[in-house]
Amino acid sequence: MPAARSPLVPLAWIEAKRFARHPLFLTGFVLALVFSGGEYGPAELDHQFVPAFFVGLFGLVVAARLTASTRRSEAVVDAAPVSETTRTAALCAACLVPAAAALIVVVFFRLVLAIFYDPRPAYSYGVFTTGERYVILLVLPVIACLGAPLLGVAVGRWLRFPGAPLLVAVALFVWGMLAGYRPSQMGASTWPARILHMLTPYTAWIEHNGSGDLWVPTVVRSLTGSPAWFAVWTLALCALAACAALLHGAEGRVRRAVVRASCVAGAVAVTSLTLAVVTGYSVTHDSSSEGTVVSDSRTPLPPHP
Amino acid sequence: MSASVGRAVLRAAPWPTLLGGCVAAAALFGIAAALRHGALAFPLSLLGLGLCGATAAYVLDEASAEVEDATPTGRRARVAWRLPIALLPFAVGAAAVLMLDDPGGAAGWDRLVPVAAASVACGLGVASALRRSGRLAPGDLASAIAFGLVFLAVAFEPLDAWVSLAPLESPSYPLATALAWALVLLSCAAVLAACERDPGRPANRKETV
Amino acid sequence: MVTDAIRKGANMTAPAIELRGVSRRFRGATALDDVQLEVMPGIVGLLGPNGAGKTTLLRILATVLGADGGSVRILGRDPADAVERTEIRRRLGYLPQELQYPRGFTTYRFVDYMAVLKEIEEPAARRAEVRRVLEDVDLRDRAAKSIRTLSGGQRRRVGLAQALLGSPELLVLDEPTTGLDPEQRVALRTVLAERGRASTVLIATHQTEDVAALCEHVVVLDRGSVSFQGTVAALVREAQGRVWLADTADPRAQVSWRTATGRYRNLGEAPAEAELVEPTLEDAYLLLRGATESEAVAA
């Protein structure tokens, strides 16, 4: 008798197609493209918010709904030889769809900038090196759009009360907003502020004095932390979310493997978070056409002339 | 319609979800109040207002509507009893923005009260439209849609050339703002009235009464 | 009070249901097409294959769906009229094919809630009525349990209990015995047989043995139209002389299957060396379906 092929790949393919066809995901994806193709906002490093919000947070709700959608037929599905862990793994694999969508959005944005807009002045990227810029602009949005849907799968598996996906999405958004922007208002260079600024799945990297129709800000404030280690930290969070989802219904050997993987992911998370705080920028810098200076984050940015 | 029917219909509402939604919205407003002088208070309030609308989307959930529709207590009567529940998330949103309001300050938080009303109306309208399409308890989906619509409308201001939808500062177009929210409220009321008709009405004919 | 009115209002000589040329379409698909139907009080079985339009017909009769065309009269009233529709609903019990329950309700609380919606308002009378219907479906001991914790069959019986509230003049039941064990099915038959003496009970089902055991009349629906309407005996008579037991399956038979004895039951023309047997309702139904299929193919 030939060895049975793993059902993970066909299952993942089915779930990926369901994800890609979900109206909420498509709405978020289209909105992200619209916001990336229209009027160019004041600072490019802020753009990571667009895919993270429209593809990532919408993807969280979609993933939770897809995961919960099989609950009604649980009795039948549970009797199938494919374990719940395999089904969850397929759903986790389907989260590559929003990650791919995020990649399309950020590449599309780069193309729009390259074709229609002049190069930004160097100071608008703050103190960040070219490599760090690419991490912020190309890597972090993709990770955010992978992690949020993975969390959605975990929510779909563990939280069964109505409105759970939306509540988690809002909580995640508030967490990101508070941790991203609040530390700079309380003195960004203090240790608590530096830790808080990294202790989030999404964070801000700059503040500026540009707004709405003022394309180019005159002062850009670079915030603390290391983008590269932050990327590793968020990847570890993705792994933890996947482990949390896989843990539901896992038994015996599989359960032990998932727990071990969680421990490894947890250790990577703690290490990378520490490194993101310790090795990154420890103070805020204000950059303008006149150069870059160390600044006190509590001092408001000068108004746009 | 007797009070006992009203009591029964009200008791059957998904209270844990509704109260949970209100508490979550109140928590957001609480954080906004704690940071009221910072830049984060406004977006947090908008999230709270969106959550009020999302909560209202659960008001019409009736899992067993198929048999409830076959009783003499028609759908419109049940909806009429349920609608006042939507005042709860509205009250949370309105009270929160009024408490955030500082009469001497530059920001006019009280101008967000119509947003709270429109958000709740939006939640009800979306839920009602989904119910018409056959979902008996559309709260989960309706809340996500209503939240998205309200939050995107007020946070991204897609019509800012003509109207300011969340006029925290003095509105540039006060009449247009008032008209825009009035239009949203009326549209949602119309959707509600159209979608919560008795499903037993003849499909292609007018009611004989 | 309402229950009394319902009991007094029952008219056992007039048709409970009259449909003339009723049609219903869903996004271009025809669910019911020119349905003519007259149902007298008693227990009537509604048979038909999946997709025949049974559920659509039942939803129209339960006044939760309007017809596109034709005339509908239920208990002598027109459901197109809002006031008359409410009057019908006061005399109606309905169990849909799939009934969802609100979260957090106990059995008693749900049935009590439905009793309030059915305008049984006086608390003592309502309590008594709820207890009575729970007794009828053998759920008294589960009254305080959350519906979520009940088994599939028990949940089905909660649905039946709410349909029986107020001793309705017309009971519209869509596959009521689904999920019930044999004992519960027999108990339900007893309850429905009792109801059938004073009211009209319309049961849509795939269980021909339920129809044979319970119903005097049967309606067969196929492709949105009524293909047979009459007594169960008349339908069975149509199969007389067309059911055979043989040692092999006859290729000319409309339907043929192997029975528990190892012999083949052939419906249709007589196979060689076959034994003619008495038809059952299932045989008759299958023969009728076969004939309708052939007509459709010929058309």
Coordinates of C-alpha atoms in Angstrom, one line a residue, chain A residues 108-259:
Chain A
F108 CA 3.1 48.6 -5.6
F109 CA 3.8 51.6 -3.3
R110 CA 7.5 51.5 -4.2
L111 CA 6.6 51.4 -7.9
V112 CA 4.2 54.3 -7.5
L113 CA 6.9 56.4 -5.8
A114 CA 9.5 55.5 -8.3
I115 CA 7.2 56.3 -11.3
F116 CA 5.2 59.3 -10.1
Y117 CA 7.1 61.0 -7.3
D118 CA 10.4 62.7 -6.9
P119 CA 12.9 61.1 -4.5
R120 CA 12.3 62.2 -0.9
P121 CA 15.0 64.2 0.7
A122 CA 17.3 62.0 2.8
Y123 CA 16.4 63.6 6.1
S124 CA 12.8 62.4 5.7
Y125 CA 14.1 58.9 6.5
G126 CA 15.5 60.1 9.8
V127 CA 18.6 58.4 11.1
F128 CA 17.8 55.0 9.6
T129 CA 20.3 53.3 7.3
T130 CA 19.2 52.0 3.9
G131 CA 19.0 48.5 5.3
E132 CA 16.9 49.6 8.2
R133 CA 14.6 51.5 5.8
Y134 CA 14.0 48.4 3.8
V135 CA 13.2 46.4 6.9
I136 CA 10.7 49.1 8.0
L137 CA 9.2 49.5 4.5
L138 CA 9.3 46.0 3.1
V139 CA 9.8 43.4 5.9
L140 CA 7.8 44.7 8.9
P141 CA 4.5 45.2 7.0
V142 CA 4.7 41.7 5.6
I143 CA 5.4 40.2 9.1
A144 CA 2.5 42.2 10.5
C145 CA 0.2 40.9 7.8
L146 CA 1.3 37.4 8.6
G147 CA 1.1 37.7 12.4
A148 CA -2.3 39.3 12.7
P149 CA -4.1 36.5 10.7
L150 CA -2.1 33.9 12.7
L151 CA -3.5 35.5 15.8
G152 CA -6.9 35.4 14.1
V153 CA -6.6 31.6 13.7
A154 CA -5.7 31.3 17.4
V155 CA -8.7 33.5 18.3
G156 CA -11.0 31.4 16.1
R157 CA -9.8 28.2 17.9
W158 CA -9.8 29.5 21.5
L159 CA -12.3 32.3 21.8
R160 CA -15.9 31.4 21.1
F161 CA -17.9 34.4 22.3
P162 CA -19.5 36.6 19.7
G163 CA -17.4 39.6 18.5
A164 CA -14.1 38.0 19.8
P165 CA -12.2 38.7 16.5
L166 CA -13.2 42.3 16.4
L167 CA -12.4 42.9 20.0
V168 CA -9.0 41.3 19.6
A169 CA -8.4 43.4 16.4
V170 CA -9.3 46.6 18.3
A171 CA -7.2 45.6 21.3
L172 CA -4.2 44.8 19.0
F173 CA -4.7 48.2 17.3
V174 CA -4.8 50.1 20.6
W175 CA -1.8 48.2 21.9
G176 CA 0.2 49.1 18.7
M177 CA -1.0 52.7 18.9
L178 CA -0.2 53.2 22.6
A179 CA 3.2 51.4 22.4
G180 CA 4.1 53.0 19.1
Y181 CA 3.5 56.6 20.0
R182 CA 3.0 57.0 23.7
P183 CA 6.7 56.4 24.8
S184 CA 7.9 59.4 22.9
Q185 CA 5.5 61.6 24.9
M186 CA 6.8 60.2 28.2
G187 CA 10.5 60.6 27.4
A188 CA 11.5 58.1 24.7
S189 CA 15.1 57.6 26.0
T190 CA 14.1 56.2 29.4
W191 CA 14.3 52.5 29.8
P192 CA 10.6 51.9 30.4
A193 CA 9.7 54.0 27.3
R194 CA 12.3 52.1 25.2
I195 CA 11.0 48.7 26.3
L196 CA 7.4 49.8 25.8
H197 CA 8.1 51.1 22.4
M198 CA 9.4 47.6 21.3
L199 CA 6.9 45.6 23.4
T200 CA 4.3 45.5 20.7
P201 CA 3.6 43.7 17.4
Y202 CA 3.6 47.0 15.6
T203 CA 5.4 50.2 16.3
A204 CA 6.0 53.6 14.9
W205 CA 9.5 54.6 13.8
I206 CA 9.2 58.2 13.1
E207 CA 7.2 61.3 14.0
H208 CA 7.1 64.4 11.8
N209 CA 5.5 67.8 11.4
G210 CA 4.0 67.1 8.0
S211 CA 0.3 66.6 7.6
G212 CA -2.4 65.9 5.1
D213 CA -1.6 68.0 2.1
L214 CA 1.9 69.1 3.3
W215 CA 3.9 66.5 1.4
V216 CA 7.3 66.8 2.9
P217 CA 7.7 67.5 6.6
T218 CA 10.5 69.9 7.5
V219 CA 11.5 67.9 10.7
V220 CA 11.4 64.1 11.1
R221 CA 11.9 62.6 14.6
S222 CA 13.4 59.1 14.6
L223 CA 12.2 57.0 17.5
T224 CA 14.1 54.4 19.5
G225 CA 14.8 50.7 18.9
S226 CA 16.4 48.4 16.3
P227 CA 14.2 47.7 13.2
A228 CA 16.1 44.5 12.4
W229 CA 15.7 42.9 15.9
F230 CA 12.2 44.2 16.0
A231 CA 11.5 42.2 12.8
V232 CA 12.9 39.1 14.6
W233 CA 10.8 39.8 17.7
T234 CA 7.6 40.1 15.5
L235 CA 8.5 36.9 13.7
A236 CA 8.8 35.2 17.0
L237 CA 5.3 36.6 17.9
C238 CA 4.0 35.1 14.7
A239 CA 5.4 31.7 15.7
L240 CA 3.9 32.1 19.2
A241 CA 0.5 32.9 17.7
A242 CA 0.7 29.8 15.4
C243 CA 1.7 27.7 18.4
A244 CA -1.2 29.0 20.4
A245 CA -3.5 28.1 17.5
L246 CA -2.0 24.6 17.1
L247 CA -2.2 23.9 20.8
H248 CA -6.0 23.7 20.6
G249 CA -6.9 20.1 20.2
A250 CA -3.3 18.9 20.1
E251 CA -2.7 15.7 22.0
G252 CA 0.3 13.5 23.0
R253 CA 3.4 13.8 20.9
V254 CA 2.1 16.6 18.8
R255 CA 1.1 18.6 21.9
R256 CA 4.6 18.1 23.4
A257 CA 6.1 19.3 20.1
V258 CA 4.0 22.4 19.9
V259 CA 4.8 23.2 23.6

